PDB file of C-alpha atoms in Angstrom:
ATOM      1  CA  UNK A   1       0.000   0.000   0.000  1.00 31.00           C
ATOM      2  CA  UNK A   2       1.071   3.607  -0.253  1.00 34.00           C
ATOM      3  CA  UNK A   3       4.135   3.675  -2.501  1.00 36.00           C
ATOM      4  CA  UNK A   4       3.785   3.008  -6.223  1.00 37.00           C
ATOM      5  CA  UNK A   5       5.995   0.066  -7.117  1.00 42.00           C
ATOM      6  CA  UNK A   6       6.948  -0.161 -10.752  1.00 39.00           C
ATOM      7  CA  UNK A   7       9.259  -3.070 -11.482  1.00 39.00           C
ATOM      8  CA  UNK A   8      11.267  -2.884 -14.686  1.00 39.00           C
ATOM      9  CA  UNK A   9      10.718  -5.976 -16.802  1.00 41.00           C
ATOM     10  CA  UNK A  10      13.698  -6.745 -19.082  1.00 43.00           C
ATOM     11  CA  UNK A  11      12.508  -7.306 -22.659  1.00 42.00           C
ATOM     12  CA  UNK A  12      12.609 -10.861 -23.945  1.00 46.00           C
ATOM     13  CA  UNK A  13      14.531 -10.830 -27.243  1.00 41.00           C
ATOM     14  CA  UNK A  14      12.094 -13.414 -28.583  1.00 43.00           C
ATOM     15  CA  UNK A  15       9.059 -11.228 -27.881  1.00 43.00           C
ATOM     16  CA  UNK A  16       8.577  -7.979 -29.828  1.00 42.00           C
ATOM     17  CA  UNK A  17       7.978  -4.887 -27.730  1.00 43.00           C
ATOM     18  CA  UNK A  18       4.716  -2.993 -28.015  1.00 45.00           C
ATOM     19  CA  UNK A  19       4.701  -1.007 -31.262  1.00 44.00           C
ATOM     20  CA  UNK A  20       3.773   2.684 -31.457  1.00 69.00           C
ATOM     21  CA  UNK A  21       0.117   2.007 -32.261  1.00 86.00           C
ATOM     22  CA  UNK A  22      -0.713   1.320 -28.619  1.00 92.00           C
ATOM     23  CA  UNK A  23       0.708   4.543 -27.190  1.00 93.00           C
ATOM     24  CA  UNK A  24       0.726   7.129 -29.981  1.00 92.00           C
ATOM     25  CA  UNK A  25      -0.919  10.367 -28.822  1.00 94.00           C
ATOM     26  CA  UNK A  26      -2.203   8.677 -25.681  1.00 96.00           C
ATOM     27  CA  UNK A  27      -1.358  11.415 -23.133  1.00 96.00           C
ATOM     28  CA  UNK A  28      -3.048  14.797 -23.631  1.00 97.00           C
ATOM     29  CA  UNK A  29      -1.216  17.716 -22.045  1.00 98.00           C
ATOM     30  CA  UNK A  30      -3.443  19.056 -19.254  1.00 97.00           C
ATOM     31  CA  UNK A  31      -0.751  21.110 -17.512  1.00 97.00           C
ATOM     32  CA  UNK A  32      -3.137  24.048 -16.969  1.00 97.00           C
ATOM     33  CA  UNK A  33      -5.567  21.940 -14.959  1.00 96.00           C
ATOM     34  CA  UNK A  34      -5.542  20.781 -11.299  1.00 92.00           C
ATOM     35  CA  UNK A  35      -3.584  19.605  -9.502  1.00 90.00           C
ATOM     36  CA  UNK A  36      -0.749  20.883 -11.715  1.00 90.00           C
ATOM     37  CA  UNK A  37      -2.217  24.359 -12.312  1.00 95.00           C
ATOM     38  CA  UNK A  38       0.780  25.505 -14.362  1.00 97.00           C
ATOM     39  CA  UNK A  39       0.956  29.090 -15.532  1.00 97.00           C
ATOM     40  CA  UNK A  40       0.250  29.598 -19.232  1.00 98.00           C
ATOM     41  CA  UNK A  41       3.856  30.553 -20.046  1.00 97.00           C
ATOM     42  CA  UNK A  42       5.246  27.538 -18.252  1.00 97.00           C
ATOM     43  CA  UNK A  43       2.674  25.135 -19.705  1.00 97.00           C
ATOM     44  CA  UNK A  44       3.388  26.258 -23.275  1.00 97.00           C
ATOM     45  CA  UNK A  45       7.165  26.113 -22.781  1.00 96.00           C
ATOM     46  CA  UNK A  46       6.988  22.612 -21.323  1.00 96.00           C
ATOM     47  CA  UNK A  47       4.677  21.487 -24.112  1.00 97.00           C
ATOM     48  CA  UNK A  48       7.349  22.497 -26.601  1.00 96.00           C
ATOM     49  CA  UNK A  49       9.879  20.463 -24.647  1.00 94.00           C
ATOM     50  CA  UNK A  50       7.560  17.450 -24.812  1.00 93.00           C
ATOM     51  CA  UNK A  51       7.144  17.960 -28.549  1.00 92.00           C
ATOM     52  CA  UNK A  52      10.917  17.912 -29.068  1.00 89.00           C
ATOM     53  CA  UNK A  53      11.585  14.946 -26.770  1.00 89.00           C
ATOM     54  CA  UNK A  54      12.156  11.308 -27.680  1.00 86.00           C
ATOM     55  CA  UNK A  55       8.682  10.512 -26.316  1.00 89.00           C
ATOM     56  CA  UNK A  56       6.940  13.150 -28.449  1.00 89.00           C
ATOM     57  CA  UNK A  57       4.844  10.574 -30.264  1.00 89.00           C
ATOM     58  CA  UNK A  58       3.084   9.661 -27.021  1.00 92.00           C
ATOM     59  CA  UNK A  59       1.924  13.243 -26.389  1.00 94.00           C
ATOM     60  CA  UNK A  60      -1.434  14.497 -27.608  1.00 96.00           C
ATOM     61  CA  UNK A  61      -2.798  18.039 -27.928  1.00 98.00           C
ATOM     62  CA  UNK A  62      -2.533  20.931 -25.507  1.00 98.00           C
ATOM     63  CA  UNK A  63      -5.720  21.227 -23.433  1.00 98.00           C
ATOM     64  CA  UNK A  64      -6.927  24.763 -22.795  1.00 98.00           C
ATOM     65  CA  UNK A  65     -10.036  26.055 -21.015  1.00 97.00           C
ATOM     66  CA  UNK A  66     -12.102  28.098 -23.451  1.00 96.00           C
ATOM     67  CA  UNK A  67     -12.103  30.956 -20.930  1.00 96.00           C
ATOM     68  CA  UNK A  68      -8.285  31.176 -21.155  1.00 97.00           C
ATOM     69  CA  UNK A  69      -7.892  31.168 -24.922  1.00 97.00           C
ATOM     70  CA  UNK A  70      -7.052  34.881 -25.088  1.00 96.00           C
ATOM     71  CA  UNK A  71      -4.330  34.271 -22.513  1.00 97.00           C
ATOM     72  CA  UNK A  72      -2.976  31.410 -24.622  1.00 98.00           C
ATOM     73  CA  UNK A  73      -2.915  33.527 -27.776  1.00 97.00           C
ATOM     74  CA  UNK A  74      -1.045  36.302 -25.972  1.00 97.00           C
ATOM     75  CA  UNK A  75       1.560  33.909 -24.567  1.00 97.00           C
ATOM     76  CA  UNK A  76       2.080  31.715 -27.636  1.00 97.00           C
ATOM     77  CA  UNK A  77       5.234  32.680 -29.596  1.00 95.00           C
ATOM     78  CA  UNK A  78       4.515  33.959 -33.096  1.00 94.00           C
ATOM     79  CA  UNK A  79       6.541  31.171 -34.704  1.00 92.00           C
ATOM     80  CA  UNK A  80       5.024  28.343 -32.650  1.00 93.00           C
ATOM     81  CA  UNK A  81       2.157  26.189 -33.904  1.00 95.00           C
ATOM     82  CA  UNK A  82      -0.079  24.252 -31.565  1.00 97.00           C
ATOM     83  CA  UNK A  83      -2.639  21.472 -31.704  1.00 98.00           C
ATOM     84  CA  UNK A  84      -5.243  22.537 -29.164  1.00 98.00           C
ATOM     85  CA  UNK A  85      -8.264  20.943 -27.531  1.00 98.00           C
ATOM     86  CA  UNK A  86     -10.728  23.463 -26.109  1.00 97.00           C
ATOM     87  CA  UNK A  87     -12.389  22.512 -22.837  1.00 97.00           C
ATOM     88  CA  UNK A  88     -15.676  24.389 -22.499  1.00 95.00           C
ATOM     89  CA  UNK A  89     -15.677  25.876 -19.015  1.00 94.00           C
ATOM     90  CA  UNK A  90     -17.960  28.574 -20.442  1.00 90.00           C
ATOM     91  CA  UNK A  91     -21.073  28.302 -22.557  1.00 86.00           C
ATOM     92  CA  UNK A  92     -22.973  30.553 -24.941  1.00 86.00           C
ATOM     93  CA  UNK A  93     -21.120  33.611 -26.218  1.00 88.00           C
ATOM     94  CA  UNK A  94     -17.925  32.686 -24.378  1.00 88.00           C
ATOM     95  CA  UNK A  95     -17.749  29.339 -26.119  1.00 89.00           C
ATOM     96  CA  UNK A  96     -18.534  30.811 -29.536  1.00 90.00           C
ATOM     97  CA  UNK A  97     -15.911  33.516 -29.092  1.00 94.00           C
ATOM     98  CA  UNK A  98     -13.253  30.922 -28.238  1.00 94.00           C
ATOM     99  CA  UNK A  99     -14.102  28.878 -31.329  1.00 94.00           C
ATOM    100  CA  UNK A 100     -13.969  31.940 -33.564  1.00 94.00           C
ATOM    101  CA  UNK A 101     -10.647  33.076 -32.118  1.00 96.00           C
ATOM    102  CA  UNK A 102      -9.154  29.621 -32.581  1.00 96.00           C
ATOM    103  CA  UNK A 103     -10.244  29.472 -36.209  1.00 94.00           C
ATOM    104  CA  UNK A 104      -8.871  32.958 -36.880  1.00 96.00           C
ATOM    105  CA  UNK A 105      -5.331  32.238 -35.657  1.00 97.00           C
ATOM    106  CA  UNK A 106      -3.070  30.358 -38.066  1.00 96.00           C
ATOM    107  CA  UNK A 107      -0.884  29.137 -35.207  1.00 97.00           C
ATOM    108  CA  UNK A 108      -3.677  26.993 -33.785  1.00 98.00           C
ATOM    109  CA  UNK A 109      -5.183  23.769 -35.064  1.00 97.00           C
ATOM    110  CA  UNK A 110      -8.357  22.792 -33.249  1.00 97.00           C
ATOM    111  CA  UNK A 111      -8.339  19.021 -32.855  1.00 97.00           C
ATOM    112  CA  UNK A 112     -10.958  18.532 -30.134  1.00 96.00           C
ATOM    113  CA  UNK A 113     -13.730  20.197 -28.158  1.00 96.00           C
ATOM    114  CA  UNK A 114     -14.641  18.897 -24.717  1.00 97.00           C
ATOM    115  CA  UNK A 115     -17.647  19.779 -22.586  1.00 96.00           C
ATOM    116  CA  UNK A 116     -19.524  18.335 -19.636  1.00 97.00           C
ATOM    117  CA  UNK A 117     -23.131  17.338 -20.218  1.00 96.00           C
ATOM    118  CA  UNK A 118     -23.918  18.645 -16.734  1.00 95.00           C
ATOM    119  CA  UNK A 119     -22.672  22.122 -17.704  1.00 94.00           C
ATOM    120  CA  UNK A 120     -24.426  22.201 -21.090  1.00 94.00           C
ATOM    121  CA  UNK A 121     -27.710  20.833 -19.781  1.00 93.00           C
ATOM    122  CA  UNK A 122     -30.476  20.788 -22.361  1.00 92.00           C
ATOM    123  CA  UNK A 123     -28.209  22.591 -24.835  1.00 92.00           C
ATOM    124  CA  UNK A 124     -25.980  19.521 -25.179  1.00 93.00           C
ATOM    125  CA  UNK A 125     -27.882  18.214 -28.197  1.00 92.00           C
ATOM    126  CA  UNK A 126     -27.773  21.487 -30.138  1.00 90.00           C
ATOM    127  CA  UNK A 127     -24.103  22.045 -29.275  1.00 90.00           C
ATOM    128  CA  UNK A 128     -23.330  18.552 -30.512  1.00 89.00           C
ATOM    129  CA  UNK A 129     -25.127  19.224 -33.774  1.00 88.00           C
ATOM    130  CA  UNK A 130     -23.097  22.397 -34.282  1.00 87.00           C
ATOM    131  CA  UNK A 131     -19.833  20.576 -33.575  1.00 86.00           C
ATOM    132  CA  UNK A 132     -20.410  18.386 -36.615  1.00 79.00           C
ATOM    133  CA  UNK A 133     -19.483  21.460 -38.675  1.00 83.00           C
ATOM    134  CA  UNK A 134     -15.984  21.634 -37.197  1.00 86.00           C
ATOM    135  CA  UNK A 135     -13.839  19.756 -39.680  1.00 85.00           C
ATOM    136  CA  UNK A 136     -11.062  17.770 -38.033  1.00 88.00           C
ATOM    137  CA  UNK A 137     -12.174  18.401 -34.445  1.00 93.00           C
ATOM    138  CA  UNK A 138     -13.551  15.583 -32.285  1.00 95.00           C
ATOM    139  CA  UNK A 139     -16.340  16.427 -29.856  1.00 95.00           C
ATOM    140  CA  UNK A 140     -15.972  14.756 -26.446  1.00 97.00           C
ATOM    141  CA  UNK A 141     -19.017  14.862 -24.158  1.00 97.00           C
ATOM    142  CA  UNK A 142     -18.157  14.373 -20.495  1.00 98.00           C
ATOM    143  CA  UNK A 143     -20.648  12.089 -18.791  1.00 98.00           C
ATOM    144  CA  UNK A 144     -21.580  11.651 -15.147  1.00 97.00           C
ATOM    145  CA  UNK A 145     -19.940   8.990 -12.996  1.00 97.00           C
ATOM    146  CA  UNK A 146     -23.160   6.971 -13.012  1.00 97.00           C
ATOM    147  CA  UNK A 147     -26.472   7.332 -14.824  1.00 97.00           C
ATOM    148  CA  UNK A 148     -24.796   8.259 -18.108  1.00 97.00           C
ATOM    149  CA  UNK A 149     -27.116   6.537 -20.603  1.00 96.00           C
ATOM    150  CA  UNK A 150     -28.727   9.775 -21.833  1.00 94.00           C
ATOM    151  CA  UNK A 151     -25.287  11.271 -22.409  1.00 95.00           C
ATOM    152  CA  UNK A 152     -24.139   8.214 -24.336  1.00 96.00           C
ATOM    153  CA  UNK A 153     -27.265   8.499 -26.482  1.00 94.00           C
ATOM    154  CA  UNK A 154     -26.055  11.941 -27.582  1.00 94.00           C
ATOM    155  CA  UNK A 155     -22.610  10.551 -28.369  1.00 94.00           C
ATOM    156  CA  UNK A 156     -24.143   7.764 -30.412  1.00 86.00           C
ATOM    157  CA  UNK A 157     -26.367   9.997 -32.503  1.00 80.00           C
ATOM    158  CA  UNK A 158     -26.212  13.641 -31.496  1.00 67.00           C
ATOM    159  CA  UNK A 159     -23.082  15.065 -33.113  1.00 79.00           C
ATOM    160  CA  UNK A 160     -20.730  14.280 -30.252  1.00 93.00           C
ATOM    161  CA  UNK A 161     -18.200  11.719 -31.428  1.00 94.00           C
ATOM    162  CA  UNK A 162     -16.809  10.336 -28.188  1.00 97.00           C
ATOM    163  CA  UNK A 163     -17.495  10.140 -24.471  1.00 98.00           C
ATOM    164  CA  UNK A 164     -15.339  11.553 -21.711  1.00 98.00           C
ATOM    165  CA  UNK A 165     -15.180  10.115 -18.199  1.00 98.00           C
ATOM    166  CA  UNK A 166     -13.503  11.534 -15.101  1.00 97.00           C
ATOM    167  CA  UNK A 167     -11.178   9.088 -13.340  1.00 96.00           C
ATOM    168  CA  UNK A 168      -9.864  11.304 -10.566  1.00 91.00           C
ATOM    169  CA  UNK A 169      -9.489  14.745  -9.088  1.00 88.00           C
ATOM    170  CA  UNK A 170      -8.261  16.643  -6.051  1.00 87.00           C
ATOM    171  CA  UNK A 171     -10.272  14.688  -3.476  1.00 89.00           C
ATOM    172  CA  UNK A 172     -10.755  11.020  -2.680  1.00 89.00           C
ATOM    173  CA  UNK A 173     -14.416  11.323  -3.637  1.00 90.00           C
ATOM    174  CA  UNK A 174     -13.458  12.381  -7.179  1.00 91.00           C
ATOM    175  CA  UNK A 175     -12.115   8.922  -7.995  1.00 93.00           C
ATOM    176  CA  UNK A 176     -14.698   6.421  -9.247  1.00 96.00           C
ATOM    177  CA  UNK A 177     -14.619   2.922  -7.839  1.00 96.00           C
ATOM    178  CA  UNK A 178     -13.494  -0.030  -9.913  1.00 97.00           C
ATOM    179  CA  UNK A 179     -17.148  -1.036 -10.345  1.00 97.00           C
ATOM    180  CA  UNK A 180     -18.167   2.439 -11.519  1.00 98.00           C
ATOM    181  CA  UNK A 181     -15.359   2.733 -14.060  1.00 98.00           C
ATOM    182  CA  UNK A 182     -16.020  -0.839 -15.194  1.00 98.00           C
ATOM    183  CA  UNK A 183     -19.690  -0.008 -15.785  1.00 98.00           C
ATOM    184  CA  UNK A 184     -18.660   2.912 -18.000  1.00 98.00           C
ATOM    185  CA  UNK A 185     -16.173   0.822 -19.985  1.00 98.00           C
ATOM    186  CA  UNK A 186     -18.739  -1.921 -20.545  1.00 98.00           C
ATOM    187  CA  UNK A 187     -21.390   0.614 -21.568  1.00 98.00           C
ATOM    188  CA  UNK A 188     -19.260   2.380 -24.188  1.00 98.00           C
ATOM    189  CA  UNK A 189     -17.963  -0.949 -25.455  1.00 98.00           C
ATOM    190  CA  UNK A 190     -21.480  -2.314 -25.892  1.00 97.00           C
ATOM    191  CA  UNK A 191     -22.393   0.808 -27.869  1.00 96.00           C
ATOM    192  CA  UNK A 192     -19.086   0.739 -29.793  1.00 96.00           C
ATOM    193  CA  UNK A 193     -18.333   4.308 -28.716  1.00 97.00           C
ATOM    194  CA  UNK A 194     -14.828   5.769 -28.386  1.00 97.00           C
ATOM    195  CA  UNK A 195     -13.897   7.547 -25.171  1.00 98.00           C
ATOM    196  CA  UNK A 196     -11.240   9.500 -23.357  1.00 98.00           C
ATOM    197  CA  UNK A 197     -10.490   9.777 -19.655  1.00 98.00           C
ATOM    198  CA  UNK A 198      -9.384  12.703 -17.561  1.00 96.00           C
ATOM    199  CA  UNK A 199      -7.570  13.161 -14.245  1.00 92.00           C
ATOM    200  CA  UNK A 200      -6.006  10.661 -11.914  1.00 89.00           C
ATOM    201  CA  UNK A 201      -4.094   8.423 -14.338  1.00 93.00           C
ATOM    202  CA  UNK A 202      -0.581   9.435 -13.316  1.00 91.00           C
ATOM    203  CA  UNK A 203       0.857   5.954 -13.000  1.00 93.00           C
ATOM    204  CA  UNK A 204       0.757   2.666 -14.865  1.00 94.00           C
ATOM    205  CA  UNK A 205      -0.700   0.433 -12.160  1.00 95.00           C
ATOM    206  CA  UNK A 206      -3.441   0.883  -9.568  1.00 93.00           C
ATOM    207  CA  UNK A 207      -2.080   2.121  -6.274  1.00 89.00           C
ATOM    208  CA  UNK A 208      -2.730   4.091  -3.127  1.00 88.00           C
ATOM    209  CA  UNK A 209      -1.316   7.612  -3.415  1.00 81.00           C
ATOM    210  CA  UNK A 210       1.662   7.958  -1.105  1.00 81.00           C
ATOM    211  CA  UNK A 211       1.022  11.618  -0.316  1.00 83.00           C
ATOM    212  CA  UNK A 212      -2.771  11.703  -0.539  1.00 84.00           C
ATOM    213  CA  UNK A 213      -3.964   8.224   0.401  1.00 85.00           C
ATOM    214  CA  UNK A 214      -6.277   8.327  -2.643  1.00 88.00           C
ATOM    215  CA  UNK A 215      -7.089   5.043  -4.376  1.00 89.00           C
ATOM    216  CA  UNK A 216      -5.923   5.747  -7.919  1.00 91.00           C
ATOM    217  CA  UNK A 217      -6.552   3.877 -11.159  1.00 95.00           C
ATOM    218  CA  UNK A 218      -3.633   2.762 -13.303  1.00 95.00           C
ATOM    219  CA  UNK A 219      -3.183   3.512 -17.000  1.00 96.00           C
ATOM    220  CA  UNK A 220      -2.098  -0.036 -17.766  1.00 96.00           C
ATOM    221  CA  UNK A 221      -5.105  -1.353 -15.851  1.00 97.00           C
ATOM    222  CA  UNK A 222      -7.416   0.744 -18.029  1.00 98.00           C
ATOM    223  CA  UNK A 223      -5.790  -0.407 -21.267  1.00 97.00           C
ATOM    224  CA  UNK A 224      -6.165  -4.040 -20.220  1.00 97.00           C
ATOM    225  CA  UNK A 225      -9.674  -3.454 -18.872  1.00 98.00           C
ATOM    226  CA  UNK A 226     -10.686  -1.960 -22.215  1.00 98.00           C
ATOM    227  CA  UNK A 227      -9.532  -5.107 -23.968  1.00 97.00           C
ATOM    228  CA  UNK A 228     -11.323  -7.344 -21.457  1.00 97.00           C
ATOM    229  CA  UNK A 229     -14.523  -5.341 -21.967  1.00 98.00           C
ATOM    230  CA  UNK A 230     -14.180  -5.919 -25.707  1.00 97.00           C
ATOM    231  CA  UNK A 231     -13.581  -9.633 -25.226  1.00 96.00           C
ATOM    232  CA  UNK A 232     -16.128 -10.499 -22.541  1.00 94.00           C
ATOM    233  CA  UNK A 233     -18.448  -7.544 -21.914  1.00 94.00           C
ATOM    234  CA  UNK A 234     -18.604  -8.621 -18.259  1.00 96.00           C
ATOM    235  CA  UNK A 235     -18.419  -5.801 -15.725  1.00 97.00           C
ATOM    236  CA  UNK A 236     -17.152  -8.051 -12.919  1.00 97.00           C
ATOM    237  CA  UNK A 237     -14.152  -9.167 -14.974  1.00 97.00           C
ATOM    238  CA  UNK A 238     -13.396  -5.605 -16.041  1.00 98.00           C
ATOM    239  CA  UNK A 239     -13.578  -4.409 -12.432  1.00 98.00           C
ATOM    240  CA  UNK A 240     -11.188  -7.182 -11.354  1.00 97.00           C
ATOM    241  CA  UNK A 241      -8.630  -5.937 -13.885  1.00 97.00           C
ATOM    242  CA  UNK A 242      -9.035  -2.357 -12.669  1.00 98.00           C
ATOM    243  CA  UNK A 243      -8.365  -3.556  -9.102  1.00 97.00           C
ATOM    244  CA  UNK A 244      -5.161  -5.430 -10.031  1.00 97.00           C
ATOM    245  CA  UNK A 245      -2.069  -4.102  -8.251  1.00 96.00           C
ATOM    246  CA  UNK A 246       0.465  -6.588  -9.611  1.00 95.00           C
ATOM    247  CA  UNK A 247       2.519  -5.305 -12.506  1.00 95.00           C
ATOM    248  CA  UNK A 248       3.574  -8.567 -14.151  1.00 94.00           C
ATOM    249  CA  UNK A 249       0.123  -9.906 -15.158  1.00 95.00           C
ATOM    250  CA  UNK A 250      -0.838  -6.592 -16.748  1.00 95.00           C
ATOM    251  CA  UNK A 251       2.424  -6.291 -18.687  1.00 94.00           C
ATOM    252  CA  UNK A 252       2.234  -9.909 -19.814  1.00 92.00           C
ATOM    253  CA  UNK A 253      -1.302  -9.476 -21.124  1.00 94.00           C
ATOM    254  CA  UNK A 254      -0.408  -6.346 -23.084  1.00 93.00           C
ATOM    255  CA  UNK A 255       2.693  -7.980 -24.534  1.00 90.00           C
ATOM    256  CA  UNK A 256       0.551 -10.834 -25.839  1.00 91.00           C
ATOM    257  CA  UNK A 257      -1.526  -8.531 -28.065  1.00 91.00           C
ATOM    258  CA  UNK A 258      -1.082  -8.476 -31.803  1.00 90.00           C
ATOM    259  CA  UNK A 259      -1.403  -5.322 -33.911  1.00 89.00           C
ATOM    260  CA  UNK A 260      -5.128  -5.795 -34.434  1.00 93.00           C
ATOM    261  CA  UNK A 261      -5.784  -6.071 -30.701  1.00 94.00           C
ATOM    262  CA  UNK A 262      -3.779  -2.925 -30.013  1.00 93.00           C
ATOM    263  CA  UNK A 263      -5.573  -0.994 -32.729  1.00 95.00           C
ATOM    264  CA  UNK A 264      -8.923  -2.174 -31.395  1.00 97.00           C
ATOM    265  CA  UNK A 265      -8.053  -0.937 -27.896  1.00 97.00           C
ATOM    266  CA  UNK A 266      -6.934   2.474 -29.145  1.00 97.00           C
ATOM    267  CA  UNK A 267      -9.923   2.889 -31.451  1.00 97.00           C
ATOM    268  CA  UNK A 268     -11.917   2.766 -28.216  1.00 98.00           C
ATOM    269  CA  UNK A 269      -9.596   4.387 -25.650  1.00 98.00           C
ATOM    270  CA  UNK A 270      -8.508   7.508 -27.539  1.00 97.00           C
ATOM    271  CA  UNK A 271      -6.490   9.359 -24.889  1.00 97.00           C
ATOM    272  CA  UNK A 272      -6.454  10.735 -21.369  1.00 97.00           C
ATOM    273  CA  UNK A 273      -5.676  14.162 -19.956  1.00 96.00           C
ATOM    274  CA  UNK A 274      -2.786  14.371 -17.491  1.00 95.00           C
ATOM    275  CA  UNK A 275      -1.299  17.490 -15.891  1.00 93.00           C
ATOM    276  CA  UNK A 276       2.051  15.698 -15.481  1.00 93.00           C
ATOM    277  CA  UNK A 277       2.651  14.330 -18.967  1.00 93.00           C
ATOM    278  CA  UNK A 278       5.879  12.527 -18.160  1.00 92.00           C
ATOM    279  CA  UNK A 279       4.529  10.674 -15.099  1.00 92.00           C
ATOM    280  CA  UNK A 280       2.703   7.895 -16.982  1.00 92.00           C
ATOM    281  CA  UNK A 281       5.280   7.917 -19.794  1.00 91.00           C
ATOM    282  CA  UNK A 282       8.098   7.317 -17.298  1.00 91.00           C
ATOM    283  CA  UNK A 283       6.156   4.396 -15.829  1.00 92.00           C
ATOM    284  CA  UNK A 284       5.593   2.823 -19.250  1.00 91.00           C
ATOM    285  CA  UNK A 285       9.289   3.200 -20.056  1.00 88.00           C
ATOM    286  CA  UNK A 286      10.300   1.620 -16.738  1.00 89.00           C
ATOM    287  CA  UNK A 287       8.126  -1.365 -17.585  1.00 90.00           C
ATOM    288  CA  UNK A 288       9.852  -1.796 -20.941  1.00 86.00           C
ATOM    289  CA  UNK A 289       6.655  -1.125 -22.869  1.00 87.00           C
ATOM    290  CA  UNK A 290       7.853   1.854 -24.904  1.00 78.00           C
ATOM    291  CA  UNK A 291      11.318   0.579 -25.777  1.00 57.00           C
ATOM    292  CA  UNK A 292      10.346  -0.222 -29.335  1.00 38.00           C
ATOM    293  CA  UNK A 293       9.523   3.410 -30.091  1.00 37.00           C
ATOM    294  CA  UNK A 294      12.394   5.182 -28.317  1.00 39.00           C
ATOM    295  CA  UNK A 295      14.364   5.543 -31.507  1.00 35.00           C
ATOM    296  CA  UNK A 296      11.405   6.529 -33.665  1.00 34.00           C
ATOM    297  CA  UNK A 297      10.153   9.601 -31.870  1.00 31.00           C
ATOM    298  CA  UNK A 298      11.291  13.173 -31.710  1.00 29.00           C
TER     299      UNK A 298
END
């Protein structure tokens, strides 16, 4: 309990390491969000460092609250381009203004829009319909921890292209249980809907936070749980994977996947937002899972 134990597993020369398809663009840069709360200048500078690093291929877009877009535009160097995902912390005119400003600046490429169904309320359907006009941008609708069927209905047929689920936060109560996260994974799998996760996935394997005492989900657990949901559709089996604290069984299962299995997992589990981008990447590297792509990135 307490300390996260990540044991490096030496690669077996007879077994190929996981190819890029499983990890490409998996970690969205959420440096501006809690608990990191980086300043805009620092977040943008560190994002550039990530983009130039050997692990660059694992890093997704820069996440920015719609209310802070003007601040981003003021801080972004004139010669720097940026893939950005707007997180709607405002609605109505504020949201429209952020979209217009993004489209008007050649430095920015809008790749995603994220919003919580709870914030949008009855406007979620009309907002989703409007998002279908944004070429190249995926609309992620954040659903509630439980009782998310109506939200998933909008993802399935209302203009939103993927679901978003919160896996952590700044309090113990913000972390869903294994059963709750399993129910979400089974639900989106049954509907064949893609999804992303946000918050809490700082390490590869489920653990108890050393400093906080929070019960935290592991990235590797979620990848494996996604595959189990696809194979069995049984919530109890998915929850058991999410509760696993041993590293070796999770690594062994992932290393047994062929390219088709990996693609299937990533077609479902698109990405997750993390304020400390290198935390999960360091864990994956320590486990020997990213060794095959070290020389291909950057």
